[in-house]
mmCIF file of C-alpha atoms in Angstrom:
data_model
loop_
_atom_site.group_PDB
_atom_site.id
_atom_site.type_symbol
_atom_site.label_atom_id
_atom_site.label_comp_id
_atom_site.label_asym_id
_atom_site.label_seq_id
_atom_site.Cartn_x
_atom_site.Cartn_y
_atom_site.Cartn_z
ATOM 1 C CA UNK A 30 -58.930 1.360 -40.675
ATOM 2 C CA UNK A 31 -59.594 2.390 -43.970
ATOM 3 C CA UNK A 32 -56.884 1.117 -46.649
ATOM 4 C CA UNK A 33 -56.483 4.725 -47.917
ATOM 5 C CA UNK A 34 -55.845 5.699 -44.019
ATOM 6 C CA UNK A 35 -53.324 2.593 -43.766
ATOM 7 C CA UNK A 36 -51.558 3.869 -46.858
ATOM 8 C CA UNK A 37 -51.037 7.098 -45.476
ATOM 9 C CA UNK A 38 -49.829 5.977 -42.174
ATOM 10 C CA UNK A 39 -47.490 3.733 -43.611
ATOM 11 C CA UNK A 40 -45.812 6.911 -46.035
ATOM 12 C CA UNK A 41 -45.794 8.677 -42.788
ATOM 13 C CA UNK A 42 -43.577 6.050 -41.150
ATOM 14 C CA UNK A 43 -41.672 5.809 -43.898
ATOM 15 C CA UNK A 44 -40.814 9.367 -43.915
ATOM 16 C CA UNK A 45 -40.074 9.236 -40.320
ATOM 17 C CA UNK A 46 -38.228 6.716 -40.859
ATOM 18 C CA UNK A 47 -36.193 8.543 -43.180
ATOM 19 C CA UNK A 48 -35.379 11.613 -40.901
ATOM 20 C CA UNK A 49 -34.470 9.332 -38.319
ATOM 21 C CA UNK A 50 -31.999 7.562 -40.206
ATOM 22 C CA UNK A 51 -30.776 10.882 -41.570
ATOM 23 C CA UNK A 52 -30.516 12.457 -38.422
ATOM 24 C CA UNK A 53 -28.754 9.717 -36.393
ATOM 25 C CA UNK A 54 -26.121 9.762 -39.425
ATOM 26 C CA UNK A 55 -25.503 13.062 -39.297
ATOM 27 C CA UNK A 56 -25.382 13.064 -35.174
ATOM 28 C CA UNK A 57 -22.944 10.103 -35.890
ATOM 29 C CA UNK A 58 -20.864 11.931 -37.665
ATOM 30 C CA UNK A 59 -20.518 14.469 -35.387
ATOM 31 C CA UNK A 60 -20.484 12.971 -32.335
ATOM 32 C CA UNK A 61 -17.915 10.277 -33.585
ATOM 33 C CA UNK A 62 -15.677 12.933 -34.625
ATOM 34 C CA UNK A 63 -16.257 14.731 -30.846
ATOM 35 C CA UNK A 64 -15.104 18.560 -30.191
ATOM 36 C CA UNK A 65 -11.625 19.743 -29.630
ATOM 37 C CA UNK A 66 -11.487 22.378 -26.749
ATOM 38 C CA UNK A 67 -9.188 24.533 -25.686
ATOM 39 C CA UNK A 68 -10.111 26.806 -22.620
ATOM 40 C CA UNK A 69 -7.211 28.741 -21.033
ATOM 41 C CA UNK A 70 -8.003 30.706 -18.226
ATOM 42 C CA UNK A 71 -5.452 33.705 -16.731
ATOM 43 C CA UNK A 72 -6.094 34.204 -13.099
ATOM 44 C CA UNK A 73 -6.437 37.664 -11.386
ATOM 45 C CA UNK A 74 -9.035 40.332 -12.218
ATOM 46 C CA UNK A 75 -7.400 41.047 -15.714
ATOM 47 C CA UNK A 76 -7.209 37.564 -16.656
ATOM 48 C CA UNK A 77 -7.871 36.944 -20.182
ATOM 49 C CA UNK A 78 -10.033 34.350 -21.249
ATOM 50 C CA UNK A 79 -9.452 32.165 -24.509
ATOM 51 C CA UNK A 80 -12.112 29.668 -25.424
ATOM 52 C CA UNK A 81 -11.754 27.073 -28.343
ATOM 53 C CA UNK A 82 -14.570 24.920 -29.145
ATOM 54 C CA UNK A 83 -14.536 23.097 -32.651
ATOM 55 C CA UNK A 84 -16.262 20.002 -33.819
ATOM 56 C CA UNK A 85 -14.020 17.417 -34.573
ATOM 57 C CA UNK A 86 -16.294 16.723 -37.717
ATOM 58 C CA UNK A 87 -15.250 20.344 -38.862
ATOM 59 C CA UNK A 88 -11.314 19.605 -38.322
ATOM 60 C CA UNK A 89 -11.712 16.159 -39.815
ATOM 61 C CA UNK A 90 -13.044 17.821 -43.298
ATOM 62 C CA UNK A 91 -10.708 20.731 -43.261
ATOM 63 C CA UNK A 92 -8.026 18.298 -42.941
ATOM 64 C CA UNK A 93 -8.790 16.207 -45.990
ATOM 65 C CA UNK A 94 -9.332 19.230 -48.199
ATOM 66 C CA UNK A 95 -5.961 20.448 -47.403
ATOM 67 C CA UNK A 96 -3.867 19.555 -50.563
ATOM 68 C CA UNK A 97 -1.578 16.569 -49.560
ATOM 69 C CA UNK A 98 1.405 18.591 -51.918
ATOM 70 C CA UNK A 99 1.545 21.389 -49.176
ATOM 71 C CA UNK A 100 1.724 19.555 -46.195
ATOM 72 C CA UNK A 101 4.463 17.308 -47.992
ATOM 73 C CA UNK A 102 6.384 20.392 -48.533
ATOM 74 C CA UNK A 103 6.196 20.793 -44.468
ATOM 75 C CA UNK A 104 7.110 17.846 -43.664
ATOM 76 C CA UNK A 105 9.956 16.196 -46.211
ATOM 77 C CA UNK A 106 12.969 16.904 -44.161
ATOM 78 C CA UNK A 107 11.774 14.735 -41.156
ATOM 79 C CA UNK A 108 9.769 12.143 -43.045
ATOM 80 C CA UNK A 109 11.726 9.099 -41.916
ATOM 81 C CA UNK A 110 11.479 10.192 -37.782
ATOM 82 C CA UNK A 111 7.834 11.113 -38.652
ATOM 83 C CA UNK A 112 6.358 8.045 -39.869
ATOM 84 C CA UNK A 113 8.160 5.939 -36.673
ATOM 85 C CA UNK A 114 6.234 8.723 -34.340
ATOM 86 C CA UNK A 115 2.868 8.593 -36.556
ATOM 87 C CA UNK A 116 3.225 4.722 -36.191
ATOM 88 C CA UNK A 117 3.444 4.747 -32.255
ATOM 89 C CA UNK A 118 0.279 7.971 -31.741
ATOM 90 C CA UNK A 119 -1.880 5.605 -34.076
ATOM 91 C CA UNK A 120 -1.717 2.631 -31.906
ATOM 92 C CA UNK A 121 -1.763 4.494 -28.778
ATOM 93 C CA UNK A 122 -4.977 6.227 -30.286
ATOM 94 C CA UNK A 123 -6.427 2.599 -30.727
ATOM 95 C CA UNK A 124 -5.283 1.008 -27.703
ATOM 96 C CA UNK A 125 -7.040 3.727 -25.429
ATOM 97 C CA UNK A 126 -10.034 3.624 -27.542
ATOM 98 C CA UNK A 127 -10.500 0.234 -26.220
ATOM 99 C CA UNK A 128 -9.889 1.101 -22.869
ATOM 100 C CA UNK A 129 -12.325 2.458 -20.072
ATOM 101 C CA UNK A 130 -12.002 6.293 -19.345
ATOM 102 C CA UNK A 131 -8.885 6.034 -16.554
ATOM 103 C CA UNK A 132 -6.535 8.493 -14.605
ATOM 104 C CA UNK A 133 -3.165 8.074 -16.752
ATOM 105 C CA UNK A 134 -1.249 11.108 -14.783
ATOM 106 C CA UNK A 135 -2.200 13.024 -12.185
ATOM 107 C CA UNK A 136 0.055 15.781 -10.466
ATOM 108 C CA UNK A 137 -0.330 17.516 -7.362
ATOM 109 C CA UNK A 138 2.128 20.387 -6.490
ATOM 110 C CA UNK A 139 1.890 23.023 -3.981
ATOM 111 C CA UNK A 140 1.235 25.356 -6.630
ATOM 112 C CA UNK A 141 0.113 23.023 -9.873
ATOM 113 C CA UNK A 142 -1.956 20.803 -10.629
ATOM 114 C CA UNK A 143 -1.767 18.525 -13.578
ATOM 115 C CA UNK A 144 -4.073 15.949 -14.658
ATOM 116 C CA UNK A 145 -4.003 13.897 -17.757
ATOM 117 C CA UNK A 146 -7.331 11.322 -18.810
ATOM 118 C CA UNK A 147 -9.099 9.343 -21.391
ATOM 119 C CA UNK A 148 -12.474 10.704 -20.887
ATOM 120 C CA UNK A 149 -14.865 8.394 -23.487
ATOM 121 C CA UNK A 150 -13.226 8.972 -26.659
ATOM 122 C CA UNK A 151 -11.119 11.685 -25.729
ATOM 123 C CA UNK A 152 -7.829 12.332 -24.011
ATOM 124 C CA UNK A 153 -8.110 15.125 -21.697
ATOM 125 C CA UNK A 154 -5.326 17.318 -20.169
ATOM 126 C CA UNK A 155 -6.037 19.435 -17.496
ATOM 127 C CA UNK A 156 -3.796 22.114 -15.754
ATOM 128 C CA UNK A 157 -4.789 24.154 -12.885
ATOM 129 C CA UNK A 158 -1.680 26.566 -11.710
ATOM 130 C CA UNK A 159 -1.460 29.464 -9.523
ATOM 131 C CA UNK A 160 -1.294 31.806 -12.723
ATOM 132 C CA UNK A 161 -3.780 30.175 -15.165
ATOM 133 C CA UNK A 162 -5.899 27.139 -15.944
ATOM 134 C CA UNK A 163 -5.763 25.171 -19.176
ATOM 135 C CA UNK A 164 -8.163 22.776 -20.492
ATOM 136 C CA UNK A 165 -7.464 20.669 -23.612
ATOM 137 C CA UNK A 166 -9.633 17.754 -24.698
ATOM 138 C CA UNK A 167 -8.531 16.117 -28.076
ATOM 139 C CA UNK A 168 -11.143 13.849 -29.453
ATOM 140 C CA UNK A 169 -9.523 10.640 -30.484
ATOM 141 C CA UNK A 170 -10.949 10.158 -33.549
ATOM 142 C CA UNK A 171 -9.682 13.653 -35.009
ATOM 143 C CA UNK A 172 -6.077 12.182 -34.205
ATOM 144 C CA UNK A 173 -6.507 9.411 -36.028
ATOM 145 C CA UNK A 174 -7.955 11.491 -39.084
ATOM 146 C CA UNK A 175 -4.804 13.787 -38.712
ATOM 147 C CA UNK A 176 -2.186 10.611 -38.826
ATOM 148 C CA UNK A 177 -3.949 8.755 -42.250
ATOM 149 C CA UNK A 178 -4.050 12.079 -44.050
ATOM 150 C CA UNK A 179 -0.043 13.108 -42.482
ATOM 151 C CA UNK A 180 1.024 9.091 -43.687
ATOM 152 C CA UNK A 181 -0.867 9.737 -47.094
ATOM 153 C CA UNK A 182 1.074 12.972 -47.388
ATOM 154 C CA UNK A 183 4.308 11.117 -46.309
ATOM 155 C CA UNK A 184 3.522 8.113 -48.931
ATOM 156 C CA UNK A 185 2.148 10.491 -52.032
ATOM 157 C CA UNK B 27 -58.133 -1.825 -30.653
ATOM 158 C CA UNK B 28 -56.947 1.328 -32.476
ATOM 159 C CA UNK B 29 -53.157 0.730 -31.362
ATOM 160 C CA UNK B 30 -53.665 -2.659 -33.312
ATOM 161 C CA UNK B 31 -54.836 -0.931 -36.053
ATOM 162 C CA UNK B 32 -51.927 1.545 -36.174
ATOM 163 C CA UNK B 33 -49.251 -1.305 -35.827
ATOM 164 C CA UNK B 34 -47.155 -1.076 -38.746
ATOM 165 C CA UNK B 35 -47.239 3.297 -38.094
ATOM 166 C CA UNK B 36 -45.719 2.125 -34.442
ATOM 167 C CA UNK B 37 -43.181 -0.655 -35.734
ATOM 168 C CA UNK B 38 -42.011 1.633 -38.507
ATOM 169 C CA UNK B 39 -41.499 4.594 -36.060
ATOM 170 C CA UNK B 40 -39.884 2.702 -33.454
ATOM 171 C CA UNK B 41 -37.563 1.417 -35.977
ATOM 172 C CA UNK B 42 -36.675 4.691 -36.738
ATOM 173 C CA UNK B 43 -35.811 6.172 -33.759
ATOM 174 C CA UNK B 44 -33.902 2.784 -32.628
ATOM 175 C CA UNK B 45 -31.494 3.411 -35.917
ATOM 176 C CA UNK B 46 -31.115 6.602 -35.065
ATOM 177 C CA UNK B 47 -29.946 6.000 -31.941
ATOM 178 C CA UNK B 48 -27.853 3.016 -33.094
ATOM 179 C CA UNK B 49 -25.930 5.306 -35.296
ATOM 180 C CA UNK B 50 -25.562 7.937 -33.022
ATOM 181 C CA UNK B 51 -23.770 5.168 -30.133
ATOM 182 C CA UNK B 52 -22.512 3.247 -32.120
ATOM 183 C CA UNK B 53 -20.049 1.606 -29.660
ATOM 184 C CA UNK B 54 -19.483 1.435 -25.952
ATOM 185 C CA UNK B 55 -16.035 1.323 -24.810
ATOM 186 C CA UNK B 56 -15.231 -2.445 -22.767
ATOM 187 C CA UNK B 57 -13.278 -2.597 -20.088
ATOM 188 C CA UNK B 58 -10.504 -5.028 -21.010
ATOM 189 C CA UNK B 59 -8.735 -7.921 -18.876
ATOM 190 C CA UNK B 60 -5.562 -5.961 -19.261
ATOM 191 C CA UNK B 61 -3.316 -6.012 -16.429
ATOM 192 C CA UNK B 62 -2.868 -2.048 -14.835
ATOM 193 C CA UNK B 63 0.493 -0.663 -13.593
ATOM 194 C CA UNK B 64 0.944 2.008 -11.245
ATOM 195 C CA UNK B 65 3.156 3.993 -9.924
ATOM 196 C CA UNK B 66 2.479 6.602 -6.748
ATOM 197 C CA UNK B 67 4.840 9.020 -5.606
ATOM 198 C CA UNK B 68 4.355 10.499 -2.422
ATOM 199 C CA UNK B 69 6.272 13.284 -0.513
ATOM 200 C CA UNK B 70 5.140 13.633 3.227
ATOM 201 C CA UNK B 71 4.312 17.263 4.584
ATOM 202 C CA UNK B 72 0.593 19.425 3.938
ATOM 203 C CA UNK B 73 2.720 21.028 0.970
ATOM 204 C CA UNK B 74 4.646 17.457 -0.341
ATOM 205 C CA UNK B 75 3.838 16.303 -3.906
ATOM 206 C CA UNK B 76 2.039 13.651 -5.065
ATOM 207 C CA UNK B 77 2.539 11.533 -8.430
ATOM 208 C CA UNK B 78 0.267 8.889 -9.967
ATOM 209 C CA UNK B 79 0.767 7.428 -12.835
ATOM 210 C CA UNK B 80 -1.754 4.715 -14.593
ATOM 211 C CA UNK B 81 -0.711 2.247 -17.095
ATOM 212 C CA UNK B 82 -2.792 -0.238 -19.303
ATOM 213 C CA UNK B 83 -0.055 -2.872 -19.806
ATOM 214 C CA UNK B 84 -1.708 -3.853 -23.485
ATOM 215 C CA UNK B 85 -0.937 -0.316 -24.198
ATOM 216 C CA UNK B 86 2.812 -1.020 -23.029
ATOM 217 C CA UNK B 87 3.063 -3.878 -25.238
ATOM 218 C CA UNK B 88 1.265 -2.312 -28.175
ATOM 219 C CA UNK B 89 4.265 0.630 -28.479
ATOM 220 C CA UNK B 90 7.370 -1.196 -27.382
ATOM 221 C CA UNK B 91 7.599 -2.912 -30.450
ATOM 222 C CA UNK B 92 7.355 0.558 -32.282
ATOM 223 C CA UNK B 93 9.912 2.386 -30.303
ATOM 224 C CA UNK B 94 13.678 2.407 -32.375
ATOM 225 C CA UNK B 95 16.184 3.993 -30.520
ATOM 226 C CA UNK B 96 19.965 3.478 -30.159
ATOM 227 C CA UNK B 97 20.367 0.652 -28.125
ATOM 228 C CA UNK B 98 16.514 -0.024 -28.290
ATOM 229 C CA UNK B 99 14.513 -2.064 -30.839
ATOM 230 C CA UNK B 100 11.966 -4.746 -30.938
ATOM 231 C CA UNK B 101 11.320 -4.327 -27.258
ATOM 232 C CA UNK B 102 14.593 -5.322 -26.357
ATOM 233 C CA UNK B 103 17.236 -3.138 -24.679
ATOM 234 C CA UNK B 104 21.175 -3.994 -25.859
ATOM 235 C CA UNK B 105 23.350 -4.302 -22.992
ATOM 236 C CA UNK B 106 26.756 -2.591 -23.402
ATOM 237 C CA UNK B 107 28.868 -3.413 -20.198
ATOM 238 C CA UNK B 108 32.669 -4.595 -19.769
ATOM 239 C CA UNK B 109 31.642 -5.914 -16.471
ATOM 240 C CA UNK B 110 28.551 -8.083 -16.777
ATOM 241 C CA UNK B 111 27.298 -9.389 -19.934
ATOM 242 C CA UNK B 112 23.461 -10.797 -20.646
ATOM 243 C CA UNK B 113 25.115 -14.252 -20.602
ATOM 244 C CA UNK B 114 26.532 -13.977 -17.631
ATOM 245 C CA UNK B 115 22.978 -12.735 -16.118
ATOM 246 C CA UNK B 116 21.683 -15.731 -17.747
ATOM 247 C CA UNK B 117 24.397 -18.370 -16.027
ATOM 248 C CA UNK B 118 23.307 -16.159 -12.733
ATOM 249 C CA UNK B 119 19.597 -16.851 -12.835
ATOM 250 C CA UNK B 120 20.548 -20.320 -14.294
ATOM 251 C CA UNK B 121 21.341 -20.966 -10.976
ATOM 252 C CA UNK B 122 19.066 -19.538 -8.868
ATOM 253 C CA UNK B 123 16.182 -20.978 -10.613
ATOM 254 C CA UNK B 124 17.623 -24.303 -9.842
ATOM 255 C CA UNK B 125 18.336 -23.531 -6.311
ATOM 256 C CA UNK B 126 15.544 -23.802 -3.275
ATOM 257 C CA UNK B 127 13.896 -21.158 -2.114
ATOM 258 C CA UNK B 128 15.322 -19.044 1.159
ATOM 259 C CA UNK B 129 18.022 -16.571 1.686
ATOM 260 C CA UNK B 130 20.704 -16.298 -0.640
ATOM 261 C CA UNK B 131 21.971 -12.784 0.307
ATOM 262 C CA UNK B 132 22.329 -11.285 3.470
ATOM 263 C CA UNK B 133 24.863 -8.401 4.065
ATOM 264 C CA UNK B 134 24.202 -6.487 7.858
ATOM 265 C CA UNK B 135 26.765 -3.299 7.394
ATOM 266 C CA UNK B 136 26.687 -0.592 10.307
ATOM 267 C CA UNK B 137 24.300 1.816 8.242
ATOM 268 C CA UNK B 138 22.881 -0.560 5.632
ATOM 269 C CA UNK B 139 20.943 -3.956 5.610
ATOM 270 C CA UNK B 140 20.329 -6.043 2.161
ATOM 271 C CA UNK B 141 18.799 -9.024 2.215
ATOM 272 C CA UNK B 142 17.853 -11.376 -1.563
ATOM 273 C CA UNK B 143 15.479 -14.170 -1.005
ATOM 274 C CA UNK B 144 13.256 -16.540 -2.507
ATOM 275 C CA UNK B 145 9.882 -17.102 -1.793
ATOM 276 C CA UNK B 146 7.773 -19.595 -3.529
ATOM 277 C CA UNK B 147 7.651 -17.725 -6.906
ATOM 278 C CA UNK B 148 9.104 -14.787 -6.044
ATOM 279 C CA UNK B 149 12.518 -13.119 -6.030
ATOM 280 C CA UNK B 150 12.482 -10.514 -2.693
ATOM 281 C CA UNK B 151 15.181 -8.075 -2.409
ATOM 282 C CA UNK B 152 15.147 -5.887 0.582
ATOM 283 C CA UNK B 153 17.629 -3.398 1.641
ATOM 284 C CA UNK B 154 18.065 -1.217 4.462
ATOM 285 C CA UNK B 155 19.632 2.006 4.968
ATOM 286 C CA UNK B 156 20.557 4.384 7.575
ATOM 287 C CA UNK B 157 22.094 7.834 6.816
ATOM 288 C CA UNK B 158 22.213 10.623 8.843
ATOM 289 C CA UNK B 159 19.868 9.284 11.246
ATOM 290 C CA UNK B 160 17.149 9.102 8.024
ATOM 291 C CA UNK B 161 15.967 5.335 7.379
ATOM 292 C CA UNK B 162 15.485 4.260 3.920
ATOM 293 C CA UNK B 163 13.640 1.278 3.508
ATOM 294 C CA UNK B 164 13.489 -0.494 -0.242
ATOM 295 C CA UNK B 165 11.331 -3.559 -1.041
ATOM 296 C CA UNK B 166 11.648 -5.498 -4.280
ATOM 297 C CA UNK B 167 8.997 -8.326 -5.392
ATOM 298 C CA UNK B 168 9.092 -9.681 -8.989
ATOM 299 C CA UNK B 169 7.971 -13.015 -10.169
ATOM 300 C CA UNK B 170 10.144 -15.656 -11.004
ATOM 301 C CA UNK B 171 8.355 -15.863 -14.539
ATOM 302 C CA UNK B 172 9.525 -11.813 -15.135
ATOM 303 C CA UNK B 173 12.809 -12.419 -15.322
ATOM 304 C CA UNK B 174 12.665 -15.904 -16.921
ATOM 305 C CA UNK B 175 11.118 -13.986 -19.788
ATOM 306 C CA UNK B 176 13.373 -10.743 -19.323
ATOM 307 C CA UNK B 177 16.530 -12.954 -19.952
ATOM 308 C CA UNK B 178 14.721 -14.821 -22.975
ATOM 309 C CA UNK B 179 16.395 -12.313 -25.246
ATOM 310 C CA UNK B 180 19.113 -13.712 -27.737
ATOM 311 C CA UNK B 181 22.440 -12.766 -27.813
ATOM 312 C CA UNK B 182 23.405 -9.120 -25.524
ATOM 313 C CA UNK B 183 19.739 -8.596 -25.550
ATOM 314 C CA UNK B 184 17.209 -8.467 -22.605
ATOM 315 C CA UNK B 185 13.589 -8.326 -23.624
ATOM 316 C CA UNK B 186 11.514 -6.416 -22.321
ATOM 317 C CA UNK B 187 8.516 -6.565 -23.493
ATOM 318 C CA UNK B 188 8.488 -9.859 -22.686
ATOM 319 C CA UNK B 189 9.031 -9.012 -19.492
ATOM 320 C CA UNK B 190 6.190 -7.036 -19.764
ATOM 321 C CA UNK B 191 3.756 -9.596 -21.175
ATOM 322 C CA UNK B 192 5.064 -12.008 -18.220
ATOM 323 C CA UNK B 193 4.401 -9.152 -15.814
ATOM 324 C CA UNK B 194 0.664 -8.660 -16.918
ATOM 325 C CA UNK B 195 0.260 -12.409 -17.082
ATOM 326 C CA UNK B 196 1.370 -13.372 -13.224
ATOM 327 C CA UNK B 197 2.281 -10.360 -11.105
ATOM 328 C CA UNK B 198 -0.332 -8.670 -8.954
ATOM 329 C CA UNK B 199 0.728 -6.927 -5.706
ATOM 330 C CA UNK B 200 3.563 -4.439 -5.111
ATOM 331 C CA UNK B 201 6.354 -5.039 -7.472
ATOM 332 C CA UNK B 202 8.630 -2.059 -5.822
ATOM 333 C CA UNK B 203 8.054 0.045 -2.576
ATOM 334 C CA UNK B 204 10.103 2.701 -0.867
ATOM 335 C CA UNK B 205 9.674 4.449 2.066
ATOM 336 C CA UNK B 206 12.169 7.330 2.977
ATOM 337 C CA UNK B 207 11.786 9.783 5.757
ATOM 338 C CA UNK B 208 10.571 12.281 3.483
ATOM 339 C CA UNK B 209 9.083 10.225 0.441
ATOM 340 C CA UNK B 210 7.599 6.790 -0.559
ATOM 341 C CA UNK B 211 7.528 5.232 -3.526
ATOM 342 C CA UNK B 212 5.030 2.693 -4.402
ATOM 343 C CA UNK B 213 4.897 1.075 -8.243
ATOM 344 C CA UNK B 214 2.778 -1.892 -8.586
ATOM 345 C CA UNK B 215 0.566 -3.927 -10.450
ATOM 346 C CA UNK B 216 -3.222 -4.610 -10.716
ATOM 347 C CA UNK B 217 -6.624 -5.111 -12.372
ATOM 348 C CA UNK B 218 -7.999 -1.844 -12.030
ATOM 349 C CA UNK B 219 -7.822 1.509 -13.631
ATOM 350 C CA UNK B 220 -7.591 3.847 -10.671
ATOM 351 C CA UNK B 221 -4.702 3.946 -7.863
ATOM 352 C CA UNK B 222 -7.082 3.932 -4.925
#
């Protein structure tokens, strides 16, 4: 091969390389971050339909551009019971992370159904009733976003 | 010959698809040696509900220790009784654990049956009841080691999560089981993640 060939090859890779990095970082970010979903279903011919799909990513920036003054002003009164609380979801949040996706609850009633899981990095909450069905799937990660910006609020 | 000559293309390219695909899994979630309790709830009947509950006892004893509530704190509960204080609980199992193993209690009433034993490591409570022609059978099986560690509290305290920790550490098999006419009950501990 030609050195002028080699050369060219070897700019090629590097700008493959490039994209690949770029685009596995940017994948990372996303898929770290998961999407929150919300389906709710009405049952019956009239049934309304409400589907909520956002990328955790998404909820993760909103979150930190959110002035920490105004969510201060939200929460002041119950700062002392809120921190205790933030405490406990953060270490749940971590100690399911390590886990293995698992059954935590699981309800069967003549006329509900309940199920509650940790589905990879995401707890999942399932209701199937006579009237309507309700999906919610809460990415993990976004949680954990949501408590270090609520305890910066709480500590600024 | 010409994939030889286009080696450091190919190394450069694998490379970057194996970083991309490092960043995008960048961890796989282990399944840990944590102990698993469960509890299953069952009511008999085609229409009879059904409960199951699945808990990672790490998880347990990560948020006990977090939990402040009147009469709650560190993972230990405050008993408040006139009747029946930790100490005396203490003196109680003082002696049992130096007792041998076999029956200690056995009460046979017209509708109801209890019976406290031990067995090798284990405390077995068992009771028996009959009302209204309806049988209610309750079986009780904790480890020695539980309640060793439950009384380990200091002062009016019993601690539970040590209780837990011992509970993860030694007991596998049924801890609790009832079986009514109607319902049973089942809560026990193992190492896996389902109830099956």
């Amino acid at each position: 091969m030609k050195r002028k060939n080699r050369v060219a090859l070897l700019f090629l890779g590097g700008i493959l390389l490039l994209v690949g990095i770029t685009a596995g970082a940017l994948a990372s970010a996303v898929m770290d971050k998961g999407t929150i979903e919300i389906l709710i279903q009405e049952k019956g011919t009239d049934g309304n339909r409400i589907s909520i799909q956002v990328p955790g990513a998404l909820v993760s920036a909103a979150l930190l551009c959110v002035p920490n003054h105004l969510i201060r002003c939200e929460i002041e009164d119950d700062l002392d019971d809120l921190g205790k609380y933030l405490r406990l979801v953060s270490t749940v949040c971590d100690e399911l992370a390590k886990l293995p996706d698992f059954v935590m609850v699981e309800v069967d009633e003549r006329d509900e159904h309940v199920r509650i899981t940790k589905e990879g990095s995401r707890l999942v909450v399932h209701v199937e009733s006579d009237d309507e069905s309700v999906f919610v799937a809460l990415p993990l990660p976004v949680v954990e976003v949501a408590i270090a910006k609520l305890e910066r609020c709480a500590t600024s | 010959m010409k994939t030889a000559r286009n080696f450091p293309g190919l190394v450069v390219g694998a490379m970057s698809v194996a970083m991309a695909l490092a960043l995008m899994f960048p961890q796989v979630a282990v399944a840990g040696d944590t102990a698993w309790l469960h509890v299953l709830v069952d009511e008999k009947g085609e229409d009879g509900d059904r409960v199951r509950i699945n808990l990672p006892l790490n998880l347990v004893e990560s948020i006990l220790p977090l939990i402040e509530e009147e009469g709650f704190s560190g993972g230990c509960v405050s008993i408040d009784s006139d009747h029946l204080s930790a100490e005396d609980l203490r003196e109680i199992w003082s002696s049992v654990r130096e007792a041998e193993g076999g029956e200690y209690i056995r009460v046979e009433g017209v509708d109801e049956d209890v019976s406290v034993k031990r067995e090798g490591d284990y405390l077995t409570v068992e009771v028996r009841e009959d009302e209204d022609g309806s049988t209610t059978d309750v079986s009780i099986r904790i480890h020695l080691s539980i309640v060793d560690a439950l009384l380990s509290g200091e002062g009016e305290k019993l601690d539970i999560l040590a209780a837990i920790k011992a509970l993860g550490e030694n007991a596998r098999g049924d801890l609790v089981v009832v079986n009514e006419e109607d319902e049973s009950v089942r809560i026990w501990v193992d190492d896996k993640n389902t109830a099956d």
